[in-house]
GROMACS .gro file of C-alpha atoms in nm:
model
  440
    1UNK     CA    1  -0.275  -1.208   2.933
    2UNK     CA    2  -0.509  -1.075   2.665
    3UNK     CA    3  -0.443  -1.167   2.304
    4UNK     CA    4  -0.305  -0.901   2.078
    5UNK     CA    5  -0.451  -0.863   1.731
    6UNK     CA    6  -0.293  -0.711   1.425
    7UNK     CA    7  -0.502  -0.507   1.184
    8UNK     CA    8  -0.443  -0.457   0.814
    9UNK     CA    9  -0.547  -0.173   0.576
   10UNK     CA   10  -0.500  -0.180   0.204
   11UNK     CA   11  -0.512   0.074  -0.072
   12UNK     CA   12  -0.484  -0.041  -0.430
   13UNK     CA   13  -0.440   0.138  -0.758
   14UNK     CA   14  -0.293   0.108  -1.107
   15UNK     CA   15  -0.052   0.343  -1.276
   16UNK     CA   16  -0.251   0.501  -1.556
   17UNK     CA   17   0.024   0.743  -1.619
   18UNK     CA   18   0.264   0.464  -1.663
   19UNK     CA   19   0.177   0.457  -2.026
   20UNK     CA   20   0.453   0.678  -2.140
   21UNK     CA   21   0.486   0.909  -2.433
   22UNK     CA   22   0.818   1.017  -2.584
   23UNK     CA   23   0.969   1.327  -2.429
   24UNK     CA   24   0.869   1.514  -2.745
   25UNK     CA   25   0.511   1.490  -2.623
   26UNK     CA   26   0.340   1.285  -2.895
   27UNK     CA   27  -0.032   1.245  -2.843
   28UNK     CA   28  -0.045   0.875  -2.925
   29UNK     CA   29  -0.028   0.652  -2.619
   30UNK     CA   30   0.167   0.324  -2.623
   31UNK     CA   31   0.041  -0.017  -2.524
   32UNK     CA   32  -0.329   0.071  -2.519
   33UNK     CA   33  -0.274   0.303  -2.229
   34UNK     CA   34  -0.515   0.552  -2.373
   35UNK     CA   35  -0.792   0.298  -2.325
   36UNK     CA   36  -0.680   0.247  -1.967
   37UNK     CA   37  -0.689   0.614  -1.890
   38UNK     CA   38  -1.030   0.676  -2.043
   39UNK     CA   39  -1.200   0.368  -1.897
   40UNK     CA   40  -1.261   0.541  -1.565
   41UNK     CA   41  -1.402   0.853  -1.731
   42UNK     CA   42  -1.759   0.734  -1.766
   43UNK     CA   43  -1.765   0.465  -1.499
   44UNK     CA   44  -1.954   0.467  -1.171
   45UNK     CA   45  -2.304   0.569  -1.277
   46UNK     CA   46  -2.472   0.423  -0.968
   47UNK     CA   47  -2.400   0.401  -0.595
   48UNK     CA   48  -2.064   0.244  -0.669
   49UNK     CA   49  -1.957   0.588  -0.783
   50UNK     CA   50  -2.002   0.748  -0.442
   51UNK     CA   51  -1.771   0.787  -0.146
   52UNK     CA   52  -1.865   0.542   0.130
   53UNK     CA   53  -2.110   0.667   0.389
   54UNK     CA   54  -1.937   0.808   0.697
   55UNK     CA   55  -1.609   0.874   0.515
   56UNK     CA   56  -1.502   1.238   0.478
   57UNK     CA   57  -1.244   1.299   0.204
   58UNK     CA   58  -1.089   1.640   0.131
   59UNK     CA   59  -0.874   1.728  -0.168
   60UNK     CA   60  -0.566   1.892  -0.015
   61UNK     CA   61  -0.381   1.979  -0.337
   62UNK     CA   62  -0.124   1.877  -0.598
   63UNK     CA   63   0.222   1.782  -0.475
   64UNK     CA   64   0.395   1.884  -0.801
   65UNK     CA   65   0.347   2.172  -1.043
   66UNK     CA   66   0.434   2.538  -1.108
   67UNK     CA   67   0.490   2.722  -0.783
   68UNK     CA   68   0.512   2.391  -0.596
   69UNK     CA   69   0.808   2.195  -0.730
   70UNK     CA   70   0.989   2.433  -0.970
   71UNK     CA   71   1.288   2.437  -0.735
   72UNK     CA   72   1.357   2.066  -0.792
   73UNK     CA   73   1.313   2.070  -1.170
   74UNK     CA   74   1.006   1.848  -1.215
   75UNK     CA   75   0.650   1.974  -1.265
   76UNK     CA   76   0.450   1.665  -1.361
   77UNK     CA   77   0.450   1.305  -1.243
   78UNK     CA   78   0.228   1.022  -1.129
   79UNK     CA   79   0.218   0.761  -0.852
   80UNK     CA   80   0.390   0.904  -0.543
   81UNK     CA   81   0.505   0.606  -0.332
   82UNK     CA   82   0.608   0.729   0.013
   83UNK     CA   83   0.849   0.599   0.276
   84UNK     CA   84   1.000   0.761   0.589
   85UNK     CA   85   1.374   0.826   0.570
   86UNK     CA   86   1.597   0.934   0.854
   87UNK     CA   87   1.465   1.050   1.189
   88UNK     CA   88   1.362   1.407   1.111
   89UNK     CA   89   1.009   1.352   0.982
   90UNK     CA   90   1.126   1.357   0.622
   91UNK     CA   91   1.005   1.099   0.373
   92UNK     CA   92   1.087   0.995   0.018
   93UNK     CA   93   0.830   1.021  -0.261
   94UNK     CA   94   0.894   0.800  -0.565
   95UNK     CA   95   0.713   0.899  -0.885
   96UNK     CA   96   0.659   0.700  -1.204
   97UNK     CA   97   0.680   0.865  -1.546
   98UNK     CA   98   0.773   1.227  -1.474
   99UNK     CA   99   0.851   1.532  -1.687
  100UNK     CA  100   1.023   1.864  -1.635
  101UNK     CA  101   0.747   2.044  -1.826
  102UNK     CA  102   0.402   2.136  -1.699
  103UNK     CA  103   0.218   1.881  -1.920
  104UNK     CA  104   0.253   1.512  -1.984
  105UNK     CA  105   0.532   1.454  -2.238
  106UNK     CA  106   0.689   1.802  -2.208
  107UNK     CA  107   1.059   1.816  -2.130
  108UNK     CA  108   1.288   1.539  -2.015
  109UNK     CA  109   1.119   1.207  -1.944
  110UNK     CA  110   1.222   1.037  -1.616
  111UNK     CA  111   1.100   0.721  -1.443
  112UNK     CA  112   1.138   0.656  -1.159
  113UNK     CA  113   1.215   0.995  -1.005
  114UNK     CA  114   1.215   1.096  -0.640
  115UNK     CA  115   1.200   1.386  -0.398
  116UNK     CA  116   1.239   1.436  -0.023
  117UNK     CA  117   0.933   1.588   0.144
  118UNK     CA  118   0.784   1.672   0.483
  119UNK     CA  119   0.434   1.723   0.614
  120UNK     CA  120   0.376   2.097   0.662
  121UNK     CA  121   0.208   2.245   0.971
  122UNK     CA  122  -0.112   2.278   0.768
  123UNK     CA  123  -0.112   1.906   0.690
  124UNK     CA  124   0.002   1.953   0.331
  125UNK     CA  125   0.292   1.763   0.172
  126UNK     CA  126   0.584   1.997   0.099
  127UNK     CA  127   0.859   1.903  -0.149
  128UNK     CA  128   1.200   2.002  -0.008
  129UNK     CA  129   1.473   1.870  -0.238
  130UNK     CA  130   1.560   1.592  -0.487
  131UNK     CA  131   1.602   1.242  -0.351
  132UNK     CA  132   1.918   1.211  -0.559
  133UNK     CA  133   2.229   1.424  -0.505
  134UNK     CA  134   2.227   1.762  -0.678
  135UNK     CA  135   1.988   2.052  -0.711
  136UNK     CA  136   1.753   1.895  -0.968
  137UNK     CA  137   1.557   1.572  -0.977
  138UNK     CA  138   1.722   1.306  -1.194
  139UNK     CA  139   1.609   0.961  -1.302
  140UNK     CA  140   1.700   0.723  -1.019
  141UNK     CA  141   1.798   0.427  -1.241
  142UNK     CA  142   2.039   0.481  -1.529
  143UNK     CA  143   1.876   0.372  -1.857
  144UNK     CA  144   1.737   0.523  -2.178
  145UNK     CA  145   1.373   0.532  -2.290
  146UNK     CA  146   1.405   0.366  -2.631
  147UNK     CA  147   1.199   0.393  -2.949
  148UNK     CA  148   0.972   0.116  -2.816
  149UNK     CA  149   0.883   0.348  -2.526
  150UNK     CA  150   1.064   0.142  -2.265
  151UNK     CA  151   0.995   0.266  -1.913
  152UNK     CA  152   1.053   0.142  -1.560
  153UNK     CA  153   0.747   0.172  -1.337
  154UNK     CA  154   0.812   0.151  -0.959
  155UNK     CA  155   0.576  -0.067  -0.754
  156UNK     CA  156   0.682   0.003  -0.396
  157UNK     CA  157   0.974   0.086  -0.166
  158UNK     CA  158   1.055  -0.065   0.173
  159UNK     CA  159   1.309  -0.004   0.451
  160UNK     CA  160   1.467  -0.322   0.586
  161UNK     CA  161   1.718  -0.254   0.864
  162UNK     CA  162   1.819   0.082   0.722
  163UNK     CA  163   1.852  -0.036   0.361
  164UNK     CA  164   1.589   0.079   0.110
  165UNK     CA  165   1.461  -0.170  -0.146
  166UNK     CA  166   1.261  -0.069  -0.454
  167UNK     CA  167   1.080  -0.309  -0.687
  168UNK     CA  168   0.985  -0.202  -1.037
  169UNK     CA  169   0.844  -0.336  -1.366
  170UNK     CA  170   1.013  -0.293  -1.704
  171UNK     CA  171   0.747  -0.211  -1.965
  172UNK     CA  172   0.753  -0.160  -2.340
  173UNK     CA  173   0.403  -0.020  -2.369
  174UNK     CA  174   0.215  -0.014  -2.041
  175UNK     CA  175   0.093  -0.355  -1.936
  176UNK     CA  176   0.355  -0.527  -2.150
  177UNK     CA  177   0.585  -0.627  -1.863
  178UNK     CA  178   0.923  -0.762  -1.979
  179UNK     CA  179   1.048  -0.853  -1.630
  180UNK     CA  180   1.067  -0.707  -1.280
  181UNK     CA  181   1.370  -0.598  -1.082
  182UNK     CA  182   1.470  -0.512  -0.723
  183UNK     CA  183   1.728  -0.248  -0.631
  184UNK     CA  184   1.875  -0.147  -0.297
  185UNK     CA  185   1.999   0.186  -0.164
  186UNK     CA  186   2.229   0.227   0.135
  187UNK     CA  187   2.229   0.607   0.123
  188UNK     CA  188   1.859   0.685   0.176
  189UNK     CA  189   1.767   0.670  -0.190
  190UNK     CA  190   2.043   0.878  -0.348
  191UNK     CA  191   2.192   0.585  -0.542
  192UNK     CA  192   2.061   0.237  -0.626
  193UNK     CA  193   2.217  -0.100  -0.709
  194UNK     CA  194   2.040  -0.399  -0.866
  195UNK     CA  195   2.007  -0.709  -0.648
  196UNK     CA  196   1.760  -0.934  -0.832
  197UNK     CA  197   1.552  -0.977  -1.147
  198UNK     CA  198   1.239  -1.192  -1.186
  199UNK     CA  199   1.072  -1.321  -1.506
  200UNK     CA  200   0.740  -1.160  -1.597
  201UNK     CA  201   0.565  -1.500  -1.585
  202UNK     CA  202   0.640  -1.549  -1.214
  203UNK     CA  203   0.311  -1.661  -1.053
  204UNK     CA  204   0.160  -1.638  -1.399
  205UNK     CA  205   0.229  -1.264  -1.396
  206UNK     CA  206   0.049  -1.210  -1.065
  207UNK     CA  207   0.374  -1.121  -0.888
  208UNK     CA  208   0.463  -0.825  -1.112
  209UNK     CA  209   0.278  -0.537  -0.945
  210UNK     CA  210   0.355  -0.548  -0.572
  211UNK     CA  211   0.332  -0.362  -0.245
  212UNK     CA  212   0.517  -0.475   0.066
  213UNK     CA  213   0.545  -0.405   0.438
  214UNK     CA  214   0.729  -0.549   0.737
  215UNK     CA  215   0.538  -0.752   0.994
  216UNK     CA  216   0.619  -0.775   1.363
  217UNK     CA  217   0.694  -1.147   1.323
  218UNK     CA  218   1.010  -1.108   1.113
  219UNK     CA  219   0.841  -1.161   0.776
  220UNK     CA  220   0.796  -0.911   0.494
  221UNK     CA  221   0.441  -0.940   0.354
  222UNK     CA  222   0.364  -0.879  -0.013
  223UNK     CA  223   0.034  -0.805  -0.186
  224UNK     CA  224   0.055  -0.850  -0.563
  225UNK     CA  225  -0.135  -0.867  -0.890
  226UNK     CA  226  -0.086  -0.850  -1.265
  227UNK     CA  227  -0.023  -0.512  -1.421
  228UNK     CA  228  -0.331  -0.480  -1.637
  229UNK     CA  229  -0.618  -0.367  -1.411
  230UNK     CA  230  -0.817  -0.683  -1.461
  231UNK     CA  231  -0.703  -0.930  -1.198
  232UNK     CA  232  -0.708  -1.049  -0.839
  233UNK     CA  233  -0.479  -0.983  -0.542
  234UNK     CA  234  -0.244  -1.241  -0.389
  235UNK     CA  235  -0.053  -1.255  -0.059
  236UNK     CA  236   0.306  -1.372  -0.015
  237UNK     CA  237   0.572  -1.348   0.255
  238UNK     CA  238   0.948  -1.390   0.290
  239UNK     CA  239   1.229  -1.350   0.539
  240UNK     CA  240   1.442  -1.040   0.466
  241UNK     CA  241   1.742  -1.262   0.392
  242UNK     CA  242   1.540  -1.418   0.106
  243UNK     CA  243   1.438  -1.094  -0.066
  244UNK     CA  244   1.641  -1.182  -0.377
  245UNK     CA  245   1.522  -1.545  -0.400
  246UNK     CA  246   1.153  -1.566  -0.490
  247UNK     CA  247   1.173  -1.945  -0.486
  248UNK     CA  248   1.177  -1.913  -0.108
  249UNK     CA  249   0.876  -1.682  -0.090
  250UNK     CA  250   0.562  -1.845   0.051
  251UNK     CA  251   0.208  -1.777  -0.072
  252UNK     CA  252  -0.107  -1.778   0.138
  253UNK     CA  253  -0.406  -2.000   0.060
  254UNK     CA  254  -0.711  -1.860   0.243
  255UNK     CA  255  -0.924  -2.170   0.186
  256UNK     CA  256  -0.716  -2.377   0.429
  257UNK     CA  257  -0.499  -2.111   0.596
  258UNK     CA  258  -0.176  -2.262   0.464
  259UNK     CA  259   0.144  -2.089   0.351
  260UNK     CA  260   0.334  -2.273   0.080
  261UNK     CA  261   0.584  -2.208  -0.197
  262UNK     CA  262   0.506  -2.261  -0.564
  263UNK     CA  263   0.133  -2.212  -0.611
  264UNK     CA  264  -0.073  -1.912  -0.504
  265UNK     CA  265  -0.443  -1.842  -0.442
  266UNK     CA  266  -0.616  -1.501  -0.442
  267UNK     CA  267  -0.705  -1.331  -0.115
  268UNK     CA  268  -0.919  -1.062  -0.286
  269UNK     CA  269  -1.125  -1.144  -0.594
  270UNK     CA  270  -1.483  -1.020  -0.550
  271UNK     CA  271  -1.578  -0.709  -0.749
  272UNK     CA  272  -1.211  -0.643  -0.821
  273UNK     CA  273  -0.989  -0.541  -1.108
  274UNK     CA  274  -0.675  -0.456  -0.918
  275UNK     CA  275  -0.450  -0.162  -0.987
  276UNK     CA  276  -0.173   0.002  -0.785
  277UNK     CA  277  -0.158  -0.091  -0.418
  278UNK     CA  278  -0.015   0.051  -0.097
  279UNK     CA  279   0.010  -0.184   0.201
  280UNK     CA  280   0.108  -0.031   0.536
  281UNK     CA  281   0.093  -0.139   0.901
  282UNK     CA  282  -0.075   0.138   1.099
  283UNK     CA  283  -0.165   0.142   1.468
  284UNK     CA  284  -0.168  -0.236   1.489
  285UNK     CA  285  -0.373  -0.281   1.172
  286UNK     CA  286  -0.287  -0.383   0.819
  287UNK     CA  287  -0.409  -0.114   0.581
  288UNK     CA  288  -0.439  -0.168   0.207
  289UNK     CA  289  -0.515   0.130  -0.017
  290UNK     CA  290  -0.568   0.046  -0.383
  291UNK     CA  291  -0.719   0.146  -0.713
  292UNK     CA  292  -1.006  -0.079  -0.824
  293UNK     CA  293  -1.091  -0.049  -1.192
  294UNK     CA  294  -1.412  -0.245  -1.130
  295UNK     CA  295  -1.556   0.037  -0.917
  296UNK     CA  296  -1.345   0.321  -1.059
  297UNK     CA  297  -1.246   0.413  -0.705
  298UNK     CA  298  -0.960   0.425  -0.460
  299UNK     CA  299  -1.056   0.174  -0.191
  300UNK     CA  300  -0.923   0.108   0.157
  301UNK     CA  301  -0.933  -0.234   0.323
  302UNK     CA  302  -0.847  -0.281   0.693
  303UNK     CA  303  -0.782  -0.599   0.890
  304UNK     CA  304  -0.632  -0.689   1.225
  305UNK     CA  305  -0.449  -0.980   1.065
  306UNK     CA  306  -0.303  -1.029   0.723
  307UNK     CA  307  -0.338  -1.406   0.681
  308UNK     CA  308  -0.707  -1.423   0.600
  309UNK     CA  309  -0.962  -1.411   0.321
  310UNK     CA  310  -0.980  -1.039   0.245
  311UNK     CA  311  -1.302  -1.084   0.049
  312UNK     CA  312  -1.472  -1.095   0.391
  313UNK     CA  313  -1.392  -0.723   0.433
  314UNK     CA  314  -1.615  -0.456   0.282
  315UNK     CA  315  -1.376  -0.184   0.156
  316UNK     CA  316  -1.430   0.188   0.200
  317UNK     CA  317  -1.439   0.397  -0.120
  318UNK     CA  318  -1.245   0.716  -0.040
  319UNK     CA  319  -1.193   0.881  -0.383
  320UNK     CA  320  -1.414   0.800  -0.683
  321UNK     CA  321  -1.433   0.877  -1.054
  322UNK     CA  322  -1.788   1.000  -1.005
  323UNK     CA  323  -2.037   1.077  -1.280
  324UNK     CA  324  -1.942   1.420  -1.410
  325UNK     CA  325  -1.629   1.341  -1.609
  326UNK     CA  326  -1.384   1.615  -1.711
  327UNK     CA  327  -1.669   1.859  -1.770
  328UNK     CA  328  -1.748   1.873  -1.397
  329UNK     CA  329  -1.550   2.013  -1.108
  330UNK     CA  330  -1.276   1.775  -1.001
  331UNK     CA  331  -1.269   1.657  -0.640
  332UNK     CA  332  -1.288   1.351  -0.419
  333UNK     CA  333  -1.636   1.261  -0.545
  334UNK     CA  334  -1.551   1.322  -0.913
  335UNK     CA  335  -1.179   1.263  -0.974
  336UNK     CA  336  -1.184   1.160  -1.338
  337UNK     CA  337  -0.936   0.901  -1.474
  338UNK     CA  338  -0.789   0.835  -1.132
  339UNK     CA  339  -0.544   0.564  -1.030
  340UNK     CA  340  -0.272   0.496  -0.772
  341UNK     CA  341  -0.353   0.552  -0.407
  342UNK     CA  342  -0.049   0.564  -0.177
  343UNK     CA  343  -0.054   0.609   0.201
  344UNK     CA  344   0.154   0.895   0.343
  345UNK     CA  345   0.379   0.845   0.648
  346UNK     CA  346   0.237   0.969   0.979
  347UNK     CA  347  -0.113   0.866   0.867
  348UNK     CA  348  -0.350   0.725   1.126
  349UNK     CA  349  -0.664   0.525   1.065
  350UNK     CA  350  -0.882   0.816   1.175
  351UNK     CA  351  -0.679   1.076   0.983
  352UNK     CA  352  -0.514   0.934   0.670
  353UNK     CA  353  -0.337   1.113   0.386
  354UNK     CA  354  -0.310   0.945   0.048
  355UNK     CA  355  -0.171   1.045  -0.292
  356UNK     CA  356  -0.388   0.972  -0.597
  357UNK     CA  357  -0.290   1.014  -0.964
  358UNK     CA  358  -0.498   1.162  -1.244
  359UNK     CA  359  -0.438   1.178  -1.619
  360UNK     CA  360  -0.649   1.332  -1.894
  361UNK     CA  361  -0.540   1.106  -2.179
  362UNK     CA  362  -0.750   1.296  -2.434
  363UNK     CA  363  -0.530   1.605  -2.436
  364UNK     CA  364  -0.265   1.549  -2.165
  365UNK     CA  365  -0.372   1.875  -2.001
  366UNK     CA  366  -0.393   1.711  -1.661
  367UNK     CA  367  -0.128   1.465  -1.538
  368UNK     CA  368  -0.061   1.487  -1.167
  369UNK     CA  369  -0.023   1.331  -0.822
  370UNK     CA  370  -0.264   1.486  -0.572
  371UNK     CA  371  -0.295   1.465  -0.194
  372UNK     CA  372  -0.625   1.378  -0.027
  373UNK     CA  373  -0.707   1.364   0.343
  374UNK     CA  374  -0.943   1.090   0.457
  375UNK     CA  375  -1.124   1.092   0.790
  376UNK     CA  376  -1.374   0.845   0.934
  377UNK     CA  377  -1.213   0.512   0.845
  378UNK     CA  378  -1.196   0.425   1.214
  379UNK     CA  379  -1.573   0.457   1.241
  380UNK     CA  380  -1.639   0.290   0.906
  381UNK     CA  381  -1.447  -0.019   1.017
  382UNK     CA  382  -1.565   0.001   1.378
  383UNK     CA  383  -1.217   0.044   1.521
  384UNK     CA  384  -1.204   0.163   1.879
  385UNK     CA  385  -1.566   0.277   1.885
  386UNK     CA  386  -1.792  -0.011   1.789
  387UNK     CA  387  -1.665  -0.348   1.919
  388UNK     CA  388  -1.957  -0.529   1.757
  389UNK     CA  389  -1.839  -0.412   1.411
  390UNK     CA  390  -1.475  -0.484   1.480
  391UNK     CA  391  -1.555  -0.853   1.455
  392UNK     CA  392  -1.603  -0.792   1.083
  393UNK     CA  393  -1.228  -0.737   1.055
  394UNK     CA  394  -1.134  -1.067   1.213
  395UNK     CA  395  -1.096  -1.414   1.074
  396UNK     CA  396  -1.097  -1.558   1.427
  397UNK     CA  397  -1.358  -1.518   1.704
  398UNK     CA  398  -1.325  -1.216   1.932
  399UNK     CA  399  -1.194  -1.336   2.271
  400UNK     CA  400  -1.449  -1.301   2.550
  401UNK     CA  401  -1.223  -1.097   2.778
  402UNK     CA  402  -1.382  -0.951   3.091
  403UNK     CA  403  -1.728  -1.096   3.025
  404UNK     CA  404  -1.854  -1.262   3.344
  405UNK     CA  405  -2.134  -1.428   3.150
  406UNK     CA  406  -1.893  -1.663   2.978
  407UNK     CA  407  -1.689  -1.763   3.287
  408UNK     CA  408  -1.725  -2.132   3.366
  409UNK     CA  409  -1.625  -2.252   3.717
  410UNK     CA  410  -1.565  -2.620   3.784
  411UNK     CA  411  -1.512  -2.765   4.134
  412UNK     CA  412  -1.288  -3.069   4.170
  413UNK     CA  413  -1.233  -3.257   4.495
  414UNK     CA  414  -0.876  -3.217   4.625
  415UNK     CA  415  -0.669  -3.530   4.677
  416UNK     CA  416  -0.608  -3.599   5.055
  417UNK     CA  417  -0.228  -3.593   5.013
  418UNK     CA  418  -0.246  -3.259   4.833
  419UNK     CA  419  -0.481  -3.121   5.101
  420UNK     CA  420  -0.232  -3.209   5.375
  421UNK     CA  421   0.049  -3.031   5.189
  422UNK     CA  422  -0.171  -2.723   5.141
  423UNK     CA  423  -0.238  -2.708   5.516
  424UNK     CA  424   0.138  -2.695   5.583
  425UNK     CA  425   0.191  -2.419   5.324
  426UNK     CA  426  -0.102  -2.212   5.455
  427UNK     CA  427   0.031  -2.234   5.811
  428UNK     CA  428   0.374  -2.112   5.695
  429UNK     CA  429   0.220  -1.821   5.508
  430UNK     CA  430   0.012  -1.720   5.811
  431UNK     CA  431   0.318  -1.704   6.036
  432UNK     CA  432   0.539  -1.513   5.790
  433UNK     CA  433   0.584  -1.135   5.827
  434UNK     CA  434   0.553  -0.979   5.484
  435UNK     CA  435   0.626  -0.614   5.406
  436UNK     CA  436   0.516  -0.473   5.072
  437UNK     CA  437   0.768  -0.216   4.938
  438UNK     CA  438   0.661  -0.002   4.639
  439UNK     CA  439   0.898  -0.020   4.338
  440UNK     CA  440   1.081   0.300   4.258
   0.00000   0.00000   0.00000
């Protein structure tokens, strides 16, 4: 029987918009978030600022805004974490800091907030209704944004046996994480109950910003980093029963291939300042989509197995800050002050939809989550078309299946006693009348 390999793709990004302003719409940004937002504005002045060769990215359009989401009472928001709910093709979208007005800071301030959406026949995300009960979007967790600009930034959402779990980070000024918390929902995201809190210094802070996905082996796998766009990515796993007890989570050490509790070692560190991440299992591959502050780009990593050194994988840049800044036309090759990068349900490796955030921190005129369609990742990573490149995704040798050149035949003399027994069995087989009957 041939061996089956699992592939992984990763997208990573950081919530620029997480730096929240009071609902009154003050122009000052808390926690140095203004610096975060503007840092990508003039980055990428060389080849790092270009979409990877062979990748074709199209800007599909905003998923919030006037004429798009008026009917649910929210017009601006960032992030856009997506998860299938039910069996009708609908999926939840969880936003970070969101506002009822058409600009950042205008109207009621909500975080996190959610909607139910579908993929339209034209391939565009369509907002249908609030995730919560009622006609208008409401903040999913009951708390007040205080004078210290407290806000709860969601990291990711997962479905475990019909129960949704959401992890988020409590911030007072973006990047100043107080602690993290996990909630569960047993009614497809309408209401949420707290199940666990974790200190901000867990794993030295490298467990605060997470993305998670179920594996086929019974484990839930977690990619994580600090929430400051300056650090590496780590890999952990846990059994669903242990979701509330991080002391039982194991961390992967790529140097020796060992899982152990307590200490952690990075699986991605080269040319990386990690932001928001979206880890999903697609068509037998692990896919990681993420924002990388180092390259000012949304990058996708793909691997057939998750327990490996991900630095061995060359990521594909699918949306970049470009060189033009706000003065140039905005699109996939010049998406100024970008962050986030979340994979939409129903995505395939060859035809992937992602949601990327953008925030003009100079005047708050642009603050939005936008859909992009990405084609060509299958060819970029050599999946299904170029077996010689597929080996780049593996941390183990490709099995030599069906290659006659590597077949080794050894002849061993049969023991006389065994030979006599074989003669008896062969004679019985020759005399037996066998009829082959097709099944079905």
